[in-house]
Short mmCIF file of C-alpha atoms in Angstrom, two decimals:
data_model
loop_
_atom_site.label_atom_id
_atom_site.label_comp_id
_atom_site.label_asym_id
_atom_site.label_seq_id
_atom_site.Cartn_x
_atom_site.Cartn_y
_atom_site.Cartn_z
CA MET A 29 99.59 73.82 114.63
CA SER A 30 101.56 75.52 117.36
CA LEU A 31 100.01 78.11 119.67
CA GLU A 32 102.40 80.80 118.60
CA ALA A 33 101.56 80.22 114.92
CA LEU A 34 97.81 80.56 115.81
CA ILE A 35 98.41 83.73 117.73
CA ALA A 36 100.46 85.12 114.93
CA ILE A 37 97.73 84.40 112.30
CA LEU A 38 94.88 85.65 114.49
CA GLY A 39 96.99 88.71 115.30
CA MET A 40 97.58 89.46 111.60
CA ALA A 41 93.86 88.90 110.92
CA ALA A 42 92.82 91.11 113.81
CA VAL A 43 95.21 94.04 112.78
CA THR A 44 94.30 93.72 109.02
CA PHE A 45 90.54 93.80 109.81
CA ALA A 46 90.93 96.63 112.27
CA ILE A 47 92.56 98.69 109.42
CA ARG A 48 89.86 97.87 106.93
CA ALA A 49 87.08 98.67 109.46
CA GLY A 50 88.92 101.71 110.82
CA GLY A 51 89.22 103.35 107.33
CA LEU A 52 85.37 103.17 107.07
CA LEU A 53 84.76 104.44 110.61
CA LEU A 54 87.33 107.25 110.36
CA ALA A 55 86.47 108.18 106.83
CA ASN A 56 85.75 111.80 107.58
CA ARG A 57 88.86 112.35 109.74
CA LEU A 58 91.47 110.70 107.40
CA PRO A 59 93.62 112.77 105.14
CA THR A 60 93.20 111.74 101.47
CA THR A 61 95.91 114.07 100.16
CA GLY A 62 99.14 115.56 101.79
CA PHE A 63 101.99 114.09 103.70
CA VAL A 64 100.23 111.23 105.73
CA ALA A 65 98.41 110.02 102.74
CA SER A 66 101.51 109.88 100.62
CA TRP A 67 103.40 108.12 103.35
CA MET A 68 100.82 105.39 103.60
CA LYS A 69 100.91 105.02 99.86
CA HIS A 70 104.72 104.43 99.64
CA VAL A 71 104.67 101.90 102.43
CA PRO A 72 104.29 98.70 100.39
CA GLY A 73 107.02 99.56 97.88
CA ALA A 74 109.44 100.58 100.51
CA VAL A 75 108.79 97.32 102.59
CA LEU A 76 109.42 95.14 99.49
CA ALA A 77 112.69 97.10 98.67
CA ALA A 78 113.64 96.54 102.41
CA LEU A 79 113.00 92.78 101.90
CA VAL A 80 114.89 92.46 98.62
CA ALA A 81 118.00 94.64 99.03
CA PRO A 82 119.65 92.81 102.08
CA ALA A 83 118.79 89.44 100.40
CA ILE A 84 120.61 90.23 97.25
CA LEU A 85 123.58 91.75 99.07
CA ALA A 86 123.88 88.69 101.20
CA GLY A 87 124.05 86.41 98.12
CA GLY A 88 126.96 85.86 95.91
CA ALA A 89 127.51 86.35 92.14
CA ALA A 90 125.04 83.56 91.27
CA GLU A 91 122.28 85.46 93.18
CA ALA A 92 123.25 88.66 91.64
CA ILE A 93 122.99 87.22 88.09
CA ALA A 94 119.71 85.53 88.95
CA ALA A 95 118.26 88.84 90.34
CA ALA A 96 119.05 90.58 87.19
CA ALA A 97 117.45 87.68 85.18
CA THR A 98 114.32 87.87 87.41
CA ALA A 99 113.94 91.67 86.81
CA LEU A 100 114.50 91.31 82.98
CA ILE A 101 111.90 88.52 82.65
CA TYR A 102 109.35 90.47 84.81
CA LEU A 103 109.80 93.64 82.87
CA VAL A 104 109.39 91.91 79.47
CA SER A 105 106.51 89.38 80.55
CA ARG A 106 104.85 91.34 83.39
CA ASN A 107 104.24 87.87 84.88
CA LEU A 108 105.13 87.10 88.41
CA PHE A 109 105.12 83.39 87.95
CA ALA A 110 107.47 83.46 84.95
CA ALA A 111 109.75 85.76 86.69
CA MET A 112 110.00 83.51 89.73
CA LEU A 113 110.50 80.40 87.62
CA GLY A 114 113.17 82.28 85.59
CA GLY A 115 114.96 83.55 88.59
CA VAL A 116 115.10 80.07 90.20
CA LEU A 117 116.29 78.51 87.07
CA ALA A 118 118.92 81.35 86.65
CA VAL A 119 120.17 80.78 90.15
CA TYR A 120 120.33 76.94 89.59
CA LEU A 121 122.26 77.30 86.40
CA ALA A 122 124.60 80.10 87.78
CA ARG A 123 125.51 78.08 90.74
CA LEU A 124 126.32 75.11 88.59
CA ALA A 125 128.41 77.21 86.27
CA LEU A 126 130.15 78.98 89.01
CA GLY A 127 130.62 75.79 91.07
CA ALA A 128 129.06 77.51 94.18
CA MET B 24 67.30 108.22 79.45
CA HIS B 25 68.29 105.85 82.24
CA ALA B 26 68.20 102.08 82.13
CA PRO B 27 66.26 100.55 85.04
CA ALA B 28 68.37 100.19 88.09
CA PRO B 29 70.00 96.67 87.84
CA SER B 30 68.98 94.35 90.75
CA GLY B 31 71.41 93.35 93.48
CA SER B 32 72.05 89.89 92.25
CA ALA B 33 72.69 91.03 88.65
CA GLN B 34 75.16 93.58 90.02
CA PHE B 35 76.79 90.76 92.05
CA TRP B 36 77.25 88.55 89.15
CA LEU B 37 78.44 91.58 86.98
CA GLY B 38 81.17 92.01 89.61
CA VAL B 39 82.15 88.31 89.34
CA ARG B 40 82.32 88.36 85.53
CA MET B 41 84.25 91.56 85.31
CA PHE B 42 86.72 90.46 88.01
CA LEU B 43 87.39 86.92 86.50
CA PRO B 44 90.53 87.98 84.54
CA VAL B 45 92.03 89.72 87.62
CA ALA B 46 91.10 86.56 89.71
CA VAL B 47 93.29 84.54 87.33
CA SER B 48 96.32 86.72 88.06
CA ILE B 49 95.60 86.70 91.71
CA ALA B 50 95.45 82.88 91.62
CA ALA B 51 98.97 82.87 89.99
CA TYR B 52 100.22 84.98 92.98
CA GLY B 53 98.35 82.59 95.21
CA VAL B 54 100.13 79.44 93.86
CA VAL B 55 103.53 81.19 94.32
CA TRP B 56 102.60 82.14 97.92
CA GLY B 57 101.40 78.60 98.74
CA VAL B 58 104.72 77.05 97.59
CA LEU B 59 106.69 79.51 99.42
CA ALA B 60 104.45 78.96 102.51
CA GLY B 61 105.35 75.20 102.34
CA GLN B 62 108.98 76.04 102.25
CA ALA B 63 108.68 78.42 105.12
CA GLY B 64 107.15 75.64 107.23
CA LEU B 65 103.43 76.59 107.25
CA SER B 66 101.00 73.55 107.54
CA VAL B 67 97.98 73.22 105.19
CA LEU B 68 95.76 74.33 108.04
CA GLU B 69 97.93 77.39 108.72
CA VAL B 70 97.75 78.25 105.09
CA ALA B 71 93.95 78.00 105.02
CA LEU B 72 93.62 80.08 108.26
CA MET B 73 95.92 82.83 107.06
CA SER B 74 94.53 83.09 103.60
CA GLY B 75 90.99 82.87 104.82
CA LEU B 76 91.23 85.27 107.84
CA VAL B 77 94.00 87.74 106.92
CA PHE B 78 93.26 87.72 103.09
CA ALA B 79 95.93 90.31 102.32
CA GLY B 80 98.55 89.15 99.85
CA ALA B 81 101.45 91.50 100.34
CA SER B 82 101.36 91.24 104.17
CA GLN B 83 101.16 87.36 103.78
CA PHE B 84 104.36 87.39 101.64
CA VAL B 85 106.09 89.43 104.28
CA ALA B 86 104.96 87.18 107.05
CA LEU B 87 106.51 84.17 105.26
CA ASP B 88 109.82 85.88 105.15
CA MET B 89 109.67 86.24 108.91
CA TRP B 90 108.09 82.67 109.53
CA THR B 91 110.68 80.71 111.58
CA PRO B 92 108.71 77.68 113.12
CA GLY B 93 109.79 77.00 116.73
CA ALA B 94 110.79 80.59 117.44
CA LEU B 95 108.14 82.63 115.65
CA PRO B 96 108.74 86.39 115.98
CA VAL B 97 104.95 86.92 116.61
CA LEU B 98 105.14 90.59 117.55
CA SER B 99 107.16 91.70 114.50
CA ILE B 100 105.00 89.61 112.22
CA VAL B 101 101.84 91.26 113.39
CA ILE B 102 103.41 94.74 113.40
CA ALA B 103 104.71 94.16 109.87
CA ALA B 104 101.22 93.09 108.69
CA GLY B 105 99.75 96.26 110.17
CA ILE B 106 102.39 98.37 108.47
CA VAL B 107 102.02 96.75 105.03
CA ASN B 108 98.22 96.90 105.14
CA LEU B 109 98.03 100.44 106.44
CA ARG B 110 97.23 101.67 102.90
CA MET B 111 93.78 99.93 103.13
CA LEU B 112 92.75 102.64 105.62
CA LEU B 113 92.53 105.09 102.86
CA MET B 114 90.87 102.49 100.52
CA SER B 115 88.05 101.58 102.92
CA ALA B 116 87.49 105.25 103.64
CA THR B 117 86.72 105.93 100.07
CA LEU B 118 84.03 103.09 100.05
CA ARG B 119 82.02 104.84 102.84
CA PRO B 120 79.53 106.61 100.44
CA LEU B 121 78.95 103.27 98.78
CA VAL B 122 77.97 101.32 101.95
CA GLY B 123 76.61 104.17 104.03
CA HIS B 124 72.95 103.03 103.82
CA LEU B 125 73.71 99.56 105.37
CA SER B 126 73.69 98.63 108.94
CA LEU B 127 77.00 98.79 110.71
CA PRO B 128 77.59 94.90 110.79
CA GLN B 129 76.88 94.82 107.09
CA GLN B 130 79.18 97.69 106.45
CA LEU B 131 82.02 96.10 108.37
CA GLY B 132 81.37 92.73 106.68
CA ALA B 133 81.74 94.33 103.26
CA MET B 134 85.00 95.94 104.38
CA PHE B 135 86.50 92.53 104.99
CA PHE B 136 86.94 92.00 101.32
CA VAL B 137 88.76 95.25 100.56
CA SER B 138 92.00 94.44 98.66
CA ASP B 139 93.97 96.37 96.06
CA GLU B 140 92.59 95.11 92.75
CA GLN B 141 89.00 94.61 93.99
CA TRP B 142 88.96 98.17 95.40
CA ALA B 143 90.40 99.76 92.24
CA MET B 144 87.70 97.99 89.98
CA THR B 145 84.89 98.91 92.32
CA MET B 146 85.95 102.58 92.46
CA ALA B 147 86.21 102.71 88.61
CA GLU B 148 82.53 101.49 88.56
CA VAL B 149 81.73 104.09 91.24
CA ARG B 150 83.28 106.87 88.98
CA LYS B 151 81.06 105.69 86.07
CA GLY B 152 78.15 106.00 88.45
CA THR B 153 77.29 102.21 88.41
CA GLY B 154 79.16 101.02 91.44
CA SER B 155 77.12 99.28 94.12
CA VAL B 156 77.52 97.20 97.18
CA ALA B 157 76.63 94.07 95.38
CA PHE B 158 79.27 94.77 92.82
CA LEU B 159 81.81 95.21 95.63
CA LEU B 160 80.72 91.89 97.18
CA GLY B 161 80.81 90.07 93.74
CA THR B 162 84.47 91.12 93.09
CA GLY B 163 85.29 90.50 96.77
CA VAL B 164 83.85 86.99 97.11
CA LEU B 165 85.49 85.94 93.85
CA SER B 166 88.81 87.37 94.98
CA TRP B 167 88.58 85.42 98.34
CA PHE B 168 87.92 82.05 96.72
CA ALA B 169 90.60 82.68 94.08
CA TRP B 170 93.13 83.42 96.88
CA MET B 171 92.02 80.61 99.10
CA GLY B 172 91.97 78.11 96.45
CA SER B 173 95.20 78.98 94.77
CA THR B 174 97.29 79.33 97.95
CA LEU B 175 96.04 75.90 99.10
CA CYS B 176 96.86 74.53 95.62
CA GLY B 177 100.45 75.85 95.89
CA ARG B 178 100.96 74.53 99.42
CA VAL B 179 99.78 71.09 98.38
CA LEU B 180 101.78 70.95 95.13
CA GLY B 181 104.85 72.42 96.81
CA ALA B 182 105.07 69.51 99.26
CA PHE B 183 106.32 67.34 96.44
CA ILE B 184 109.65 69.32 96.23
CA ASP B 185 112.02 67.65 98.60
CA ASP B 186 115.14 69.80 98.97
CA PRO B 187 114.40 73.47 98.00
CA THR B 188 118.12 74.49 97.83
CA LYS B 189 119.04 71.62 95.42
CA TYR B 190 116.91 73.35 92.71
CA GLY B 191 117.57 76.92 93.64
CA LEU B 192 114.07 77.23 95.07
CA ASP B 193 115.47 79.05 98.13
CA PHE B 194 115.89 81.93 95.61
CA ALA B 195 112.18 81.93 94.83
CA PHE B 196 111.53 84.26 97.85
CA THR B 197 114.04 87.08 96.47
CA ALA B 198 112.78 86.52 92.95
CA THR B 199 109.12 86.95 93.87
CA PHE B 200 109.77 89.99 96.04
CA LEU B 201 111.77 91.55 93.34
CA ALA B 202 109.07 90.98 90.72
CA LEU B 203 106.35 92.33 93.05
CA LEU B 204 108.44 95.35 93.73
CA LEU B 205 108.83 96.08 89.99
CA GLY B 206 105.12 95.54 89.44
CA MET B 207 104.49 98.46 91.89
CA TRP B 208 106.54 101.05 89.87
CA ARG B 209 104.22 104.03 89.22
CA GLY B 210 106.84 106.56 88.19
CA ARG B 211 109.94 108.51 89.32
CA GLY B 212 108.30 109.31 92.67
CA ASP B 213 108.99 105.62 93.71
CA LEU B 214 112.61 105.99 93.27
CA VAL B 215 113.22 107.77 96.69
CA PRO B 216 111.19 105.46 98.93
CA TRP B 217 112.71 102.41 97.34
CA ILE B 218 116.34 103.42 97.57
CA VAL B 219 116.07 104.88 100.96
CA GLY B 220 114.02 101.85 102.17
CA ALA B 221 116.74 99.53 100.68
CA LEU B 222 119.59 101.39 102.31
CA ALA B 223 117.89 101.70 105.70
CA ALA B 224 117.20 97.95 105.56
CA ILE B 225 120.73 96.95 104.70
CA LEU B 226 121.97 99.25 107.53
CA THR B 227 119.50 97.92 110.01
CA SER B 228 120.14 94.26 109.23
CA ARG B 229 123.84 94.83 110.03
CA LEU B 230 123.03 96.60 113.35
CA ILE B 231 119.98 94.88 114.76
CA GLU B 232 119.28 91.16 114.97
CA GLY B 233 116.11 89.61 113.69
CA ASN B 234 113.63 90.87 111.13
CA TRP B 235 113.35 94.40 112.20
CA TYR B 236 115.10 95.69 109.19
CA ILE B 237 111.93 95.09 107.14
CA ILE B 238 109.85 97.32 109.31
CA VAL B 239 112.47 99.90 109.73
CA GLY B 240 113.25 100.09 105.91
CA GLY B 241 109.55 100.14 105.06
CA LEU B 242 108.85 103.10 107.43
CA VAL B 243 111.98 105.02 106.77
CA GLY B 244 111.69 104.50 103.02
CA SER B 245 108.06 105.52 102.76
CA PHE B 246 108.61 108.53 105.10
CA ALA B 247 111.40 109.70 102.70
CA GLY B 248 109.11 109.12 99.77
CA ALA B 249 106.37 111.25 101.22
CA LEU B 250 109.01 113.92 102.14
CA ALA B 251 110.32 114.05 98.66
CA GLU B 252 106.77 114.20 97.23
CA THR B 253 105.67 117.07 99.48
CA ILE B 254 109.00 119.00 98.57
CA ARG B 255 108.23 118.51 94.94
CA GLU B 256 104.69 119.68 95.28
CA ARG B 257 105.75 122.79 97.24
CA ARG B 258 108.25 123.71 94.52
CA HIS B 259 105.46 123.11 91.90
CA VAL B 260 103.04 125.60 93.73
CA ALA B 261 105.78 128.16 94.27
#
């Protein structure tokens, strides 16, 4: 394992634990409603949207078809694993069909 | 009439039993993460360290997307983990009444296990008046083992796949993130942060090199979401 990988993992662990501990220690001073609370609540969804959108845009027609298939499978099955496998299979078949 | 207060160990095992179905779905996420971790170039030891010490799924998925061995963007990986996990600040804050009677090291130890599903189940017990630290630990410890075991399994099994792009496995990242995103849908209030986050990320990825678009999109999108929510509430009041 490289030193930079170790630093990255320990850094992630330290930051994450500081947040978990910080919530407890600052419990009486943290807003539970209002703007800041709402901001924190929306972060995970916005981060995932920020991950997905450029990736789909950078792909071609095969990736767009596969993204639609992934979404459909997830909405029907509510199963992450099935959606991932379906998406991978869809991109494989779409690339074959489109010759990409 | 009240039933006699259940003992700590009974509460611990109650937590374990109740959390079992959730642990199965966590393990499914974990296998996916482990396979993707192998693709991103993480060793088995790195997978064990990250799952064991960070123990926060969403931030670990984001870290994989940024993981480029040899030229690791350490700072942006750590910042992104902080931003994605910021929501836990509010979660552990609500657990204070539950752990308040313990010593500080014990309180902090219990906080290590705080994660989305485990927190939600413990809070539901607290609302029923039956939550306890032992229950919190039962769900937490099971959650930790499910995550650790399944991510390692995924990493080891994923190693048998030789050329990821040949089988379309390079798309697994996008597919997983998309499914995770759809699973977070809680109603129309999510529309603004998602769309703004996506647009901000697309724009940033064209203007700034590297992975900063993830952080920028996440912050700008969630800010817009909070703004929209505040405006809606004001209108509601007025």
